[in-house]
Every structure is written in structure tokens, then in C-alpha cells.
Amino acid sequence: MGMPLYNRINGKELKEKLYTSDQARTTISFYKYHQIEDPATFRDDLYKQFEKMQVLGRIYVAHEGINAQISLPTEQVKDFKSELYSIPWLNGIRLNIAVDDNGKSFFKLKILVRKKIVADGLNDNTFDVTDCGVHVNAAEFNALADNPDTVIVDMRNHYESEIGHFKNAICPDVDTFREELVVVKDLLEDKKDKNLLMYCTGGIRCEKASAWFKHVGFKNVFQLNGGIIEYARQVKTQGLENKFIGKNFVFDERLGERISDEIISECHQCGKPCDTHTNCKNDGCHLLFIQCHECATKYSGCCSQACSDVLTLPFEAQKELRKGINKGRQVFKKGRARNLKSQPQQSPHNV
């Protein structure tokens, strides 16, 4: 019998193992739009290769390509590159290396076959998905940002841009990427001749979005190549002006990497300056919100006194309370729960 092609160890055990380990690990993300004939077989082959190299992380595979956020032992990075680049259509692919990395980003390997590698709600048969915007590097981004004919748009969700964004960027107050595409299109209906300069975390959302914006009539569409992660690296190595303020939200255990020293958001419980995201420790809630150290102590890492009280109950009683509750509902109101005293702050550029 072959090895199981999925993790079978309890998540809490794996987290404990990760946090107590002193092994140096590197966090990497990459993506590629490419037609994959048999995503399920590709997924299984990838799992076998990656597990051997102690890769942890979350990877989506679909007929349209791959989207990966992973971490691996730093000493394995060179071998990992060789292994990855041995797949012909992934040869030479850009790897986004995390800029503020403690190596504790992922605790298990999860490779899922999906309909799409990013949930965008678009019908890909209605436009040319390969006709995307002009990719720009950090220096070119800065030059375009200084042009009065440029509109900068953050293609991420509200809870991402709340803790960090580019200066003068429009940061739509949306919960999902699917929702954002329509909001931005309607908002900029009379600006189709301007330079539309968009960015996201690592570049993947802009690939599809830029092609769609060109399809609906925007004339000059640009996208930040490699997203905020690659921008931060280039700014540092090339000594460029950093136009990004605050933290870059990331979808792993770190929940953020610092790009500049400014703190532009506030604790959702007391309102003091803070940009530390956390998930409510009550497993029946798990709301994503911003919490300062003092409030974390006061509420035992929970979003409210009610959730904090749940943690004092015996484990079986907590499980009973959770029955029938779908945590997935929280995804549409991250940081927007009624019991949070301080709701997300609207940036002057939020719409």
C-alpha cells in the first residue's frame, strides 16, 4: 500500500511541532496560469515530490494552473527549485520569497484540486484571459504612481488593505475578490482613459483582473509584477522610495509581514493603533480581527467577552455549543462582527 497523499496528523500536534522547532524555514509563493489536462494526477505527483522535501503549505491546482503558498527547510530551497523547474511549464517561474519571515507560516501540506486557482466569479470563455495588463517593476510602479493621470487600485479585500496599502490607492471596502471586480469597474467607469495601476499580494489576482479590465474597455492597464512581496524586495535591494505604508496581509499563520514602520489601523476592541490580526480563539467563532496585546490578555485572545466565556467551559461543552455552526459564514464579514466595539477604519481612499 502506498503512502497516503494527504496529512493524517492532528493539526494541533503539527502546530506544536512547528512552533517548538528551531529548523530554519523559508516561506515562498508562486503561481502560473497554464492548461493542466489532468489536475488530479498532477496534484498527486506534486504531493509525493513535495512531502519528500518537507514542504508545508496550501496549494490549489485546477485546469487553469497552480497557485501555491508554501514553506520548506531553508537548506532545501536549492533542491526544491531544481525539482520545481524540472516540470517544463514551471521552469524558471518567479518565486516570491517572504520579506518578513519567522519560518512559522504553515504547519501541514495541503494540495487541493479546485475549479479555479482564484475565486473570481468570471466566465473565462467570454474574454481573452491571456491578454493581461503591462507588468511593471517597483521603479516603474513608482514612476506611474507619481503620474497625475494614474489611478492606483488595491485588488485585495478590506481586511488586507486595512493594515497596509500604497499611498493614494483606492481601497474598495469589499469582502471578496469576486465582489471587487464589479465595484472597481463601476467606480472607474468614467476613467477608462487613465492609467489603471493595480496591485495585490503576489500578483495572481491582477493577472486575471487586468485581462478583464482590458476586456471591459480600460485602455491603459498596468499590474505590479510579483505584487507587494516582490515590490518590497526590489525597494530594499535597489534603494528605491517605498510607497507602501504599513503591513502586507498574508494568508498563513503569520497573517502579516511588515513593509514599513507606520501603523495605519487600530485594535477592533479598544481603538488604539494596532495592525496585528488574529483569529478568535473560540473555535465556534474563529473571526479574523485586529487585536492589541492588552485586549488579547483581557479577552483571552477572543473577539468578545461572550467568546472568552466559552473558553472557560469544559471541552465537551464547547464542542456541544459548536454543533451546527458553520465557521465558513465568517469569511464574508472578517473584522465586521457586531460585538467588535471598533469597526474597521475607512481609509480616505476606501470606497
Coordinates of C-alpha atoms in Angstrom, one line a residue, residues 28-328:
I28 CA 7.7 31.1 -0.7
S29 CA 4.7 31.8 -3.0
F30 CA 4.3 31.2 -6.7
Y31 CA 1.5 30.8 -9.4
K32 CA 1.2 30.1 -13.0
Y33 CA -1.8 30.1 -15.4
H34 CA -1.3 27.0 -17.6
Q35 CA -3.7 24.4 -19.1
I36 CA -3.4 21.2 -17.0
E37 CA -5.0 18.2 -18.6
D38 CA -5.4 16.1 -15.5
P39 CA -5.3 18.2 -12.3
A40 CA -5.9 15.2 -10.0
T41 CA -2.9 13.2 -11.3
F42 CA -0.7 16.4 -11.3
R43 CA -1.8 17.1 -7.7
D44 CA -0.9 13.5 -6.5
D45 CA 2.6 13.6 -8.2
L46 CA 3.2 17.0 -6.7
Y47 CA 2.3 15.8 -3.2
K48 CA 4.8 12.9 -3.4
Q49 CA 7.6 15.2 -4.6
F50 CA 6.9 18.0 -2.0
E51 CA 6.4 15.7 1.0
K52 CA 9.8 14.2 0.5
M53 CA 11.3 17.7 0.8
Q54 CA 9.3 18.6 4.0
V55 CA 7.3 21.2 2.1
L56 CA 4.3 22.6 4.1
G57 CA 1.7 24.9 2.8
R58 CA -1.5 25.4 0.8
I59 CA -1.6 24.7 -3.0
Y60 CA -4.5 25.0 -5.4
V61 CA -4.4 23.1 -8.6
A62 CA -7.0 23.5 -11.4
H63 CA -7.4 23.0 -15.2
E64 CA -6.2 26.7 -15.4
G65 CA -2.9 26.3 -13.4
I66 CA -1.4 26.4 -10.0
N67 CA -1.4 28.8 -7.0
A68 CA 0.9 27.9 -4.1
Q69 CA 1.9 29.4 -0.8
I70 CA 4.4 27.1 1.0
S71 CA 7.3 26.9 3.4
L72 CA 10.3 24.5 3.4
P73 CA 13.6 24.0 5.2
T74 CA 15.9 26.7 4.1
E75 CA 18.6 24.2 3.3
Q76 CA 16.2 22.5 0.8
V77 CA 15.5 25.7 -1.2
K78 CA 18.1 25.0 -3.9
D79 CA 16.9 21.4 -4.4
F80 CA 13.3 22.5 -4.4
K81 CA 14.0 25.0 -7.2
S82 CA 15.6 22.2 -9.3
E83 CA 12.7 19.9 -8.6
L84 CA 10.1 22.5 -9.4
Y85 CA 11.9 23.7 -12.5
S86 CA 12.1 20.2 -13.8
I87 CA 8.4 20.5 -14.6
P88 CA 8.7 22.0 -18.1
W89 CA 5.9 24.6 -17.8
L90 CA 7.1 25.7 -14.4
N91 CA 10.8 26.1 -15.5
G92 CA 12.1 29.5 -14.4
I93 CA 8.9 30.6 -12.7
R94 CA 9.4 33.5 -10.3
L95 CA 9.3 32.5 -6.7
N96 CA 8.1 35.2 -4.3
I97 CA 10.3 34.9 -1.1
A98 CA 8.6 36.3 2.0
V99 CA 10.0 39.6 3.3
D100 CA 9.3 39.3 7.0
D101 CA 9.6 35.6 7.7
N102 CA 9.8 33.7 11.0
G103 CA 9.5 30.3 9.2
K104 CA 6.3 29.5 11.1
S105 CA 3.9 30.2 8.2
F106 CA 2.4 26.7 7.6
F107 CA 2.2 23.6 9.7
K108 CA 0.9 21.0 7.2
L109 CA 0.9 20.3 3.4
K110 CA -2.5 20.7 1.7
I111 CA -2.8 20.3 -2.1
L112 CA -6.4 20.7 -3.3
V113 CA -7.9 20.4 -6.8
R114 CA -10.2 23.3 -7.4
K115 CA -12.4 24.6 -10.3
K116 CA -10.2 27.8 -10.3
I117 CA -6.9 28.8 -8.6
V118 CA -8.5 32.1 -7.6
A119 CA -12.3 32.5 -7.0
D120 CA -13.0 35.4 -9.3
G121 CA -16.6 34.6 -10.5
L122 CA -15.6 35.3 -14.1
N123 CA -16.7 33.3 -17.1
D124 CA -13.3 32.8 -18.8
N125 CA -14.9 31.9 -22.1
T126 CA -16.2 35.5 -22.6
F127 CA -12.8 37.2 -22.8
D128 CA -9.1 36.5 -23.6
V129 CA -7.6 35.7 -20.2
T130 CA -4.1 35.8 -21.6
D131 CA -4.4 39.4 -22.8
C132 CA -3.4 40.9 -19.4
G133 CA -2.0 44.3 -18.4
V134 CA 1.5 45.5 -18.7
H135 CA 3.7 44.1 -15.9
V136 CA 5.7 46.8 -14.1
N137 CA 8.6 46.5 -11.6
A138 CA 9.0 48.6 -8.4
A139 CA 10.7 51.5 -10.2
E140 CA 8.2 51.6 -13.0
F141 CA 5.3 51.4 -10.4
N142 CA 6.7 54.4 -8.5
A143 CA 7.0 56.4 -11.7
L144 CA 3.4 55.6 -12.7
A145 CA 2.2 56.3 -9.2
D146 CA 3.6 59.8 -9.5
N147 CA 1.8 60.5 -12.8
P148 CA -1.4 62.6 -12.2
D149 CA -3.1 60.5 -14.9
T150 CA -2.8 57.3 -12.9
V151 CA -5.4 55.7 -10.7
I152 CA -3.9 53.2 -8.2
V153 CA -6.3 50.3 -7.2
D154 CA -5.8 47.8 -4.4
M155 CA -7.2 44.5 -5.7
R156 CA -7.4 42.9 -2.3
N157 CA -10.1 42.7 0.4
H158 CA -10.9 45.3 3.1
Y159 CA -9.2 43.4 5.9
E160 CA -6.0 43.2 3.8
S161 CA -5.8 46.9 2.8
E162 CA -6.9 48.0 6.3
I163 CA -3.4 47.2 7.7
G164 CA -1.4 48.4 4.7
H165 CA -1.7 49.8 1.2
F166 CA 0.1 52.0 -1.3
K167 CA -0.2 55.8 -0.8
N168 CA -3.1 57.3 -2.7
A169 CA -4.6 53.9 -3.6
I170 CA -8.3 53.3 -3.9
C171 CA -9.0 50.5 -1.4
P172 CA -12.5 49.1 -2.1
D173 CA -14.5 48.2 1.0
V174 CA -15.2 44.6 -0.2
D175 CA -15.1 41.2 1.4
T176 CA -14.2 39.1 -1.7
F177 CA -12.2 39.5 -5.0
R178 CA -15.3 38.5 -7.0
E179 CA -17.2 41.4 -5.5
E180 CA -14.3 43.8 -6.0
L181 CA -14.1 43.4 -9.8
V182 CA -17.6 44.7 -10.3
V183 CA -17.2 47.5 -7.7
V184 CA -13.9 48.8 -9.3
K185 CA -15.4 48.6 -12.8
D186 CA -18.5 50.7 -11.8
L187 CA -16.4 53.1 -9.7
L188 CA -13.9 53.9 -12.6
E189 CA -16.5 53.9 -15.4
D190 CA -15.5 57.5 -16.4
K191 CA -11.8 56.9 -16.0
K192 CA -11.2 54.3 -18.8
D193 CA -8.6 56.5 -20.5
K194 CA -6.5 56.9 -17.3
N195 CA -3.6 54.7 -16.3
L196 CA -5.2 51.9 -14.3
L197 CA -2.4 50.7 -12.0
M198 CA -3.3 47.7 -9.9
Y199 CA -1.6 45.5 -7.3
C200 CA -2.3 42.6 -5.0
T201 CA -0.2 40.4 -2.6
G202 CA 1.8 38.3 -5.0
G203 CA 0.4 39.2 -8.4
I204 CA -2.1 36.4 -9.1
R205 CA -5.3 38.4 -8.7
C206 CA -4.1 41.1 -11.1
E207 CA -3.3 38.6 -13.9
K208 CA -7.0 37.8 -14.4
A209 CA -8.3 41.1 -13.3
S210 CA -6.1 43.1 -15.7
A211 CA -7.3 41.0 -18.7
W212 CA -10.9 41.5 -17.6
F213 CA -10.5 45.3 -17.2
K214 CA -9.0 45.5 -20.7
H215 CA -11.9 43.4 -22.0
V216 CA -14.5 45.9 -20.5
G217 CA -12.8 48.9 -22.1
F218 CA -9.9 50.2 -19.9
K219 CA -7.2 51.5 -22.3
N220 CA -4.0 51.6 -20.2
V221 CA -3.9 48.7 -17.7
F222 CA -0.8 48.0 -15.6
Q223 CA -0.1 45.5 -12.9
L224 CA 2.6 45.3 -10.3
N225 CA 4.7 42.2 -11.2
G226 CA 5.1 39.9 -8.2
G227 CA 2.8 42.1 -6.2
I228 CA 3.6 43.7 -2.8
I229 CA 6.1 40.9 -1.9
E230 CA 8.3 41.4 -4.9
Y231 CA 7.9 45.2 -4.7
A232 CA 9.2 45.2 -1.1
R233 CA 12.2 43.1 -2.1
Q234 CA 13.1 45.4 -5.1
V235 CA 12.7 48.6 -3.0
K236 CA 15.1 47.2 -0.4
T237 CA 17.7 45.8 -2.8
Q238 CA 17.6 48.8 -5.2
G239 CA 17.3 51.6 -2.6
L240 CA 14.0 52.9 -4.0
E241 CA 11.4 55.0 -2.3
N242 CA 8.9 52.7 -0.5
K243 CA 5.4 53.9 -1.4
F244 CA 3.7 51.1 0.6
I245 CA 2.6 52.0 4.1
G246 CA 2.0 49.5 6.9
K247 CA 1.8 45.7 6.7
N248 CA 1.2 43.3 3.9
F249 CA -1.5 40.8 4.9
V250 CA -0.6 37.2 4.1
F251 CA -2.9 34.1 4.2
D252 CA -0.8 31.9 6.5
E253 CA -0.1 31.6 10.2
R254 CA 1.9 34.9 10.2
L255 CA -1.2 36.9 9.0
G256 CA 1.1 39.8 8.0
E257 CA 4.6 40.9 7.1
R258 CA 5.8 44.4 7.9
I259 CA 6.8 46.6 4.9
S260 CA 7.0 49.9 6.7
D261 CA 7.0 51.1 10.3
E262 CA 3.7 53.0 10.1
I263 CA 0.7 51.5 11.8
I264 CA -2.4 52.7 9.9
S265 CA -5.1 50.6 11.5
E266 CA -6.5 50.2 15.0
C267 CA -7.5 47.5 17.5
H268 CA -11.1 46.4 16.8
Q269 CA -11.8 46.2 20.5
C270 CA -10.3 49.4 22.1
G271 CA -9.4 51.5 19.1
K272 CA -5.7 52.0 19.9
P273 CA -3.2 51.9 17.0
C274 CA -2.6 48.3 16.1
D275 CA -2.1 46.1 13.0
T276 CA -1.9 42.6 14.4
H277 CA -4.5 40.3 13.0
T278 CA -5.6 37.2 14.9
N279 CA -8.4 34.6 14.8
C280 CA -10.8 34.4 17.7
K281 CA -9.6 31.6 20.0
N282 CA -13.2 30.3 20.4
D283 CA -13.3 27.5 17.8
G284 CA -17.0 28.1 17.3
C285 CA -16.3 31.6 16.1
H286 CA -12.7 32.0 14.7
L287 CA -13.4 35.5 13.5
L288 CA -10.4 37.3 11.9
F289 CA -9.9 40.7 13.5
I290 CA -7.3 43.1 14.7
Q291 CA -6.4 42.9 18.4
C292 CA -3.8 44.7 20.6
H293 CA -1.7 42.9 23.2
E294 CA -3.7 44.3 26.1
C295 CA -7.1 43.3 24.6
A296 CA -5.6 39.8 23.8
T297 CA -4.9 39.4 27.5
K298 CA -8.2 40.9 28.7
Y299 CA -10.3 38.7 26.3
S300 CA -8.0 35.6 26.3
G301 CA -7.4 36.1 22.5
C302 CA -11.2 36.2 21.8
C303 CA -13.2 38.8 19.9
S304 CA -15.7 39.3 22.8
Q305 CA -16.4 38.6 26.4
A306 CA -19.0 36.0 25.3
C307 CA -16.4 34.1 23.3
S308 CA -13.9 34.4 26.1
D309 CA -16.5 32.9 28.5
V310 CA -16.9 29.9 26.1
L311 CA -13.2 29.1 26.6
T312 CA -13.8 28.6 30.4
L313 CA -16.3 25.7 29.7
P314 CA -15.2 22.1 29.6
F315 CA -14.0 20.9 26.2
E316 CA -17.1 18.7 25.6
A317 CA -19.4 21.6 26.4
Q318 CA -17.6 23.8 23.9
K319 CA -18.0 21.0 21.3
E320 CA -21.7 20.9 22.0
L321 CA -22.1 24.6 21.5
R322 CA -20.3 24.4 18.2
K323 CA -22.7 21.8 16.7
G324 CA -24.5 23.2 13.7
I325 CA -22.3 26.3 13.5
N326 CA -20.7 26.9 10.1
K327 CA -17.5 28.8 10.6
G328 CA -17.4 29.5 6.9

